[in-house]
CSV table of C-alpha atoms in Angstrom, one decimal:
chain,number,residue,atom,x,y,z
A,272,UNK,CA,7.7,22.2,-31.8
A,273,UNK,CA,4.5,19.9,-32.3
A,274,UNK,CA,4.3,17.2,-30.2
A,275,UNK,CA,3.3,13.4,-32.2
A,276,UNK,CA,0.1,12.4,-31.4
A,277,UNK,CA,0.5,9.1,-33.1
A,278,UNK,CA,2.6,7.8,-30.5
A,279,UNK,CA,1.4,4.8,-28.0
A,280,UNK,CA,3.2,3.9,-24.7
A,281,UNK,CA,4.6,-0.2,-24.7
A,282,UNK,CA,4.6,-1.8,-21.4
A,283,UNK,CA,7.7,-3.8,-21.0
A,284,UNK,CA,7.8,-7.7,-19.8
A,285,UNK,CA,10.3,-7.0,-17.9
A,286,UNK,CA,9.6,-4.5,-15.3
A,287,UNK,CA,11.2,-2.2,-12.9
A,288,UNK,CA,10.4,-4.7,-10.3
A,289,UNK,CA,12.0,-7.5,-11.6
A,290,UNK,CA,15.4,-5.2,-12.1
A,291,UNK,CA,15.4,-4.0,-8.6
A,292,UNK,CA,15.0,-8.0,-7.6
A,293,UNK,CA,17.5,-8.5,-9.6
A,294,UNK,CA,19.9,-6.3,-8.0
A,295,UNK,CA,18.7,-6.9,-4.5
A,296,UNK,CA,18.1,-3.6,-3.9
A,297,UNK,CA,15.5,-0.4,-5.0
A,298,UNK,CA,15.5,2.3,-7.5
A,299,UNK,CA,15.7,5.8,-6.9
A,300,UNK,CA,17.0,9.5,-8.1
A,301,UNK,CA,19.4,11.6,-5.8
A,302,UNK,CA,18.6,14.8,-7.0
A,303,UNK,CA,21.9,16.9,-6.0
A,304,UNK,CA,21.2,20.7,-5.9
A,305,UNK,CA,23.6,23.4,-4.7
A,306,UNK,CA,25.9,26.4,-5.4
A,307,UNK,CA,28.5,26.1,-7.9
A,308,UNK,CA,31.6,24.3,-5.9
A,309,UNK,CA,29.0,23.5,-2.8
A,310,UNK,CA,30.6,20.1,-3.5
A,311,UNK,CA,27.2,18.3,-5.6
A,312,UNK,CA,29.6,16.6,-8.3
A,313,UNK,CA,32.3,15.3,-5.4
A,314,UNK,CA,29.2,14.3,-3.3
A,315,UNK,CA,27.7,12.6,-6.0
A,316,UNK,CA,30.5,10.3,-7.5
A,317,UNK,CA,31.7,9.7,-3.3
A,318,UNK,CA,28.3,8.1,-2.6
A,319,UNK,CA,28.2,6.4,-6.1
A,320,UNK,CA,32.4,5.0,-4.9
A,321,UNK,CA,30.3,3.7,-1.7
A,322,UNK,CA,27.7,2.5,-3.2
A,323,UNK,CA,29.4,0.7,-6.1
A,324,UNK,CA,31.2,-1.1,-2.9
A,325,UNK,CA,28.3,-2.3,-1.8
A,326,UNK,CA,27.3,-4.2,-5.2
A,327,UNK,CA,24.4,-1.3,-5.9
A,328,UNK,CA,24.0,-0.2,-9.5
A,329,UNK,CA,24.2,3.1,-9.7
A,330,UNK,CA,25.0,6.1,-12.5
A,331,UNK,CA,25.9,9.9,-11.8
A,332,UNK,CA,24.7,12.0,-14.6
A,333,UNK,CA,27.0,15.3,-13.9
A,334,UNK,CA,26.5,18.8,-15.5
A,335,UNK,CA,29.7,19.2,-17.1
A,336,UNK,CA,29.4,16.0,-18.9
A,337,UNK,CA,25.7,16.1,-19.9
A,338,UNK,CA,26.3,19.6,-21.6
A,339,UNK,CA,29.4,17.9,-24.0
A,340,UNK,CA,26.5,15.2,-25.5
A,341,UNK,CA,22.5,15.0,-24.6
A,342,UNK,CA,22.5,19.2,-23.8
A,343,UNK,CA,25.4,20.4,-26.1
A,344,UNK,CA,22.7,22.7,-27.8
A,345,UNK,CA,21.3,24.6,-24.8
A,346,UNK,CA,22.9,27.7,-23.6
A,347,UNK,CA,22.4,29.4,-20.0
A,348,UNK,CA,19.3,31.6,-20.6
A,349,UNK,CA,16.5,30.5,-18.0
A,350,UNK,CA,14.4,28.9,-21.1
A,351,UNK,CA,17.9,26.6,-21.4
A,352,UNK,CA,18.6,25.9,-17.9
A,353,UNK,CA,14.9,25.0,-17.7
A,354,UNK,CA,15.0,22.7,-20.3
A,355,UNK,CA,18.3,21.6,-19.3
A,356,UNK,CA,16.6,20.0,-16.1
A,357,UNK,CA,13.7,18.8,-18.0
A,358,UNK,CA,16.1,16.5,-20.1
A,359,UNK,CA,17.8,15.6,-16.8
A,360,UNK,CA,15.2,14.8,-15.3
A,361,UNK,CA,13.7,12.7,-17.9
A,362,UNK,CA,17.0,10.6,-18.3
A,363,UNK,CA,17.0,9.5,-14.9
A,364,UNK,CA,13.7,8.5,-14.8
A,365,UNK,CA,14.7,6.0,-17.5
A,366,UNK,CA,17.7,5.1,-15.4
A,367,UNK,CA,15.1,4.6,-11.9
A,368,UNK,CA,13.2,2.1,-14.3
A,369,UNK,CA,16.5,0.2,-15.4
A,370,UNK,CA,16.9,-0.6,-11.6
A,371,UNK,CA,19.4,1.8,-11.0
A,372,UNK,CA,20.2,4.2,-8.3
A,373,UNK,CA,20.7,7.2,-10.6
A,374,UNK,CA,22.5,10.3,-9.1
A,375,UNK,CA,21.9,13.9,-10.9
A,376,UNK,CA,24.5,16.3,-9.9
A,377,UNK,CA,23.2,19.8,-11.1
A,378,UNK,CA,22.8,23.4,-9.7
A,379,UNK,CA,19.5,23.3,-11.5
A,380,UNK,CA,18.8,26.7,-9.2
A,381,UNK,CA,14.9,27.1,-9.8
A,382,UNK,CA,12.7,25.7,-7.3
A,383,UNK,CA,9.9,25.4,-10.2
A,384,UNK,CA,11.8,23.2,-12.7
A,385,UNK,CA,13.1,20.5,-9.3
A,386,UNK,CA,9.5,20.5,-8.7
A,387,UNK,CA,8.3,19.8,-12.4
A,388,UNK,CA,11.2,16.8,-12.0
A,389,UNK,CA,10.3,15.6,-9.0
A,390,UNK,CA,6.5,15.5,-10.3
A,391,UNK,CA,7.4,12.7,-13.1
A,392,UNK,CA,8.3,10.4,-10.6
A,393,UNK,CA,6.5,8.0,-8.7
A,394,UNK,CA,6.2,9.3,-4.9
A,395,UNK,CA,9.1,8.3,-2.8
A,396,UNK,CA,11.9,8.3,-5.7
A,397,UNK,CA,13.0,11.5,-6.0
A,398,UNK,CA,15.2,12.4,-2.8
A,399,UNK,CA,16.3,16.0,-3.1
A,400,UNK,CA,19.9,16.9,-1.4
A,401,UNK,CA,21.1,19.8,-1.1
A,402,UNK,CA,24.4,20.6,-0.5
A,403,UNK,CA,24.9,23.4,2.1
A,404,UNK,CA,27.6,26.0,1.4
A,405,UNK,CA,27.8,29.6,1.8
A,406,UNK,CA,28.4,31.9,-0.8
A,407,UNK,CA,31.9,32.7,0.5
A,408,UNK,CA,33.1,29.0,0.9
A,409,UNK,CA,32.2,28.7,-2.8
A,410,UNK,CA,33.9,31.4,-3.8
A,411,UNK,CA,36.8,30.2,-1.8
A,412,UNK,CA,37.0,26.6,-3.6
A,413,UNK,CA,36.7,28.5,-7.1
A,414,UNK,CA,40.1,27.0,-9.2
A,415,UNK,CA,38.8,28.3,-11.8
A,416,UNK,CA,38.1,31.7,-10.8
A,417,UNK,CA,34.9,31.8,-12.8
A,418,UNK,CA,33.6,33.2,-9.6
A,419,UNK,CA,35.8,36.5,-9.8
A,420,UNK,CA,35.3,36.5,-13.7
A,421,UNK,CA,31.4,36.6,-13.1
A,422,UNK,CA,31.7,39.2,-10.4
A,423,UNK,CA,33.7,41.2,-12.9
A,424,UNK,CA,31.0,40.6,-15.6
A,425,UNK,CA,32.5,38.3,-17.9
A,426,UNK,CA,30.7,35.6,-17.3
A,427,UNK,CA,26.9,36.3,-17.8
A,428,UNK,CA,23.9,34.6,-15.7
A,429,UNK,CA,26.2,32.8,-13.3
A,430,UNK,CA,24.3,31.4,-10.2
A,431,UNK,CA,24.5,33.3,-7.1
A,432,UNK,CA,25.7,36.2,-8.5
A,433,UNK,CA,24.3,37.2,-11.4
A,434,UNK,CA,21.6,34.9,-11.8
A,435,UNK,CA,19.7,33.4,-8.7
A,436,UNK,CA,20.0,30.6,-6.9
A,437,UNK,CA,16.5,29.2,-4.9
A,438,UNK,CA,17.6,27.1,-2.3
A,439,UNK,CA,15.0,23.8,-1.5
A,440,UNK,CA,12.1,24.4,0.9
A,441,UNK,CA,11.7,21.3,2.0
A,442,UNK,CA,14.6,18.9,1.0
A,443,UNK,CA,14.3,15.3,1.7
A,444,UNK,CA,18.3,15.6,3.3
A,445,UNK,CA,20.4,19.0,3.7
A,446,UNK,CA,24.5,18.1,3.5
A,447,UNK,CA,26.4,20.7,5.2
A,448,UNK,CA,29.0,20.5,2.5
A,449,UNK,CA,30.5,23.5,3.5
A,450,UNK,CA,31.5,22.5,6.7
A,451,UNK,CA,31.7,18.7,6.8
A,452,UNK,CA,34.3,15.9,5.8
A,453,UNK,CA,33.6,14.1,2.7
A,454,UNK,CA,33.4,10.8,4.6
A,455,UNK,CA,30.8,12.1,6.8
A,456,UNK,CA,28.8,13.7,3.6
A,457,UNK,CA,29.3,9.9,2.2
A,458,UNK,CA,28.2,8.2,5.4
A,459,UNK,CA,25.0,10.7,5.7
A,460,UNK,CA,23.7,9.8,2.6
A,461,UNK,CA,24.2,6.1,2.7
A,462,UNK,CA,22.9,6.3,6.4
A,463,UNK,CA,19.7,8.2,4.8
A,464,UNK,CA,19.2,5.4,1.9
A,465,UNK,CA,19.9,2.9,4.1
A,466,UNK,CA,17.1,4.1,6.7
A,467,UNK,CA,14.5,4.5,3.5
A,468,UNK,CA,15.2,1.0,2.5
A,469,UNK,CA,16.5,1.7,-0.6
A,470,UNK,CA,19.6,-0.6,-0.3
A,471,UNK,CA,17.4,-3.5,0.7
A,472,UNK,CA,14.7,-5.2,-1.3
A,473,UNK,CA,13.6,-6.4,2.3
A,474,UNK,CA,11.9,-3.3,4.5
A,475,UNK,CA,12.9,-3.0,7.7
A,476,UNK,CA,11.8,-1.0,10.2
A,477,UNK,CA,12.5,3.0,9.5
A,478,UNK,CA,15.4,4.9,11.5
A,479,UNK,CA,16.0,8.3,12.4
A,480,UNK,CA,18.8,9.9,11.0
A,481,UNK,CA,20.7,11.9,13.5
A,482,UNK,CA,24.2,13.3,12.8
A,483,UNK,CA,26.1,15.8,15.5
A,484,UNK,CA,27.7,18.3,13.0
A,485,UNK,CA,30.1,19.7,15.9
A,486,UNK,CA,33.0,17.9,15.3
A,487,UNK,CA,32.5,17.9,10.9
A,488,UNK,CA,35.0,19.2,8.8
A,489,UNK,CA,35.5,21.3,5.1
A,490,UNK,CA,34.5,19.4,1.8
A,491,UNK,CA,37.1,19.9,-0.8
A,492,UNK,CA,35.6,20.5,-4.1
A,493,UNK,CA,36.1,21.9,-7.6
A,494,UNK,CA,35.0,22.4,-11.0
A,495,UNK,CA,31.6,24.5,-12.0
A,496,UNK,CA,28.7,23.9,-14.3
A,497,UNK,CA,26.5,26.5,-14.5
A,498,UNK,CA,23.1,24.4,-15.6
């Protein structure tokens, strides 16, 4: 495909800044990354349930849903799931410079193509999750055993068994989602955004986040897009 040359970028009167005024509150993308049934989607819409409560705009582009409309052409090859993010990555972008706290809940498995996403956006606005489940908890929450199909070889390229899965390096937050109640997920999160001043156009002075896991309990979580 040739990329147009005879295209030229318009700055808008309205700008990101006067959204997020607007809203009272910043922009930014939670980048979701995880096993299939780690919990990313039931994260994802929970926070977006708390947020929504407290008067934040906020969308969750999910896997499932993007690959019915915007990436109903793209298969599961690496090229796809590569371009996949790309797309992903791109839409929220659009979505940070509406005002919006945009939410991507996606394997996207390759530490290459979060970097390439988080590289579009301005420093600070991409905050990569990842939600922290074994293998064997995800295999446990599969309802719809495309888990035991893959390991039977019916399902091709499936992530973390077939195909790989590249867990983040350096994540801005890790979720034990394998281990921890939803509520606590939720509140870590909101904790996290609320300590980066996202939720406030006003800064205030930066917290620690500090969460004692001991007494944290099993996500529930289902469903599985293999982007």
């Amino acid at each position: 495909m040739t990329k147009s040359t005879n295209t030229i970028w318009h700055n808008a009167t309205v700008t990101r800044t006067h959204r997020e005024r607007l809203n009272s509150h910043r922009s930014a993308v939670l980048w979701f990354t995880g096993l299939s049934g780690s919990g990313k989607s039931t994260l994802a819409h929970a926070v977006e349930d708390r947020l929504h409560q407290l008067n934040c705009r906020t969308y969750v582009l999910d896997g499932d849903n993007i690959r019915h409309g915007l990436c109903s052409d793209l298969g599961f090859s690496v090229a796809d799931r590569s371009e996949n993010i790309r797309r992903i990555s791109e839409a929220a972008k659009l979505l940070v410079e509406s005002g919006v706290i945009a939410m991507t809940a996606f394997i996207s498995p390759f530490h290459t193509d979060r970097q390439r996403a988080r590289g579009i956006f301005p420093h600070g606005d991409f905050i990569e999750i990842f939600c922290q489940a074994s293998l064997e908890v995800c295999e446990q929450r599969d309802v719809k055993g495309l888990y035991r199909r893959a390991r039977a070889g019916e399902v091709k390229e499936f992530t973390g068994i077939s195909s790989p899965y590249e867990a983040p390096l350096a994540p801005e937050l890790v979720v034990s989602t394998g281990e921890c109640l939803l509520d606590d997920c939720v509140a870590r999160v909101v904790e996290y955004l609320q300590c980066r001043n996202i939720l406030s156009i006003n800064p205030e002075q930066a917290c620690v986040v500090e969460v004692d896991d001991s007494q944290e309990r099993p996500v529930i979580s289902s469903g599985y897009s293999p982007e």
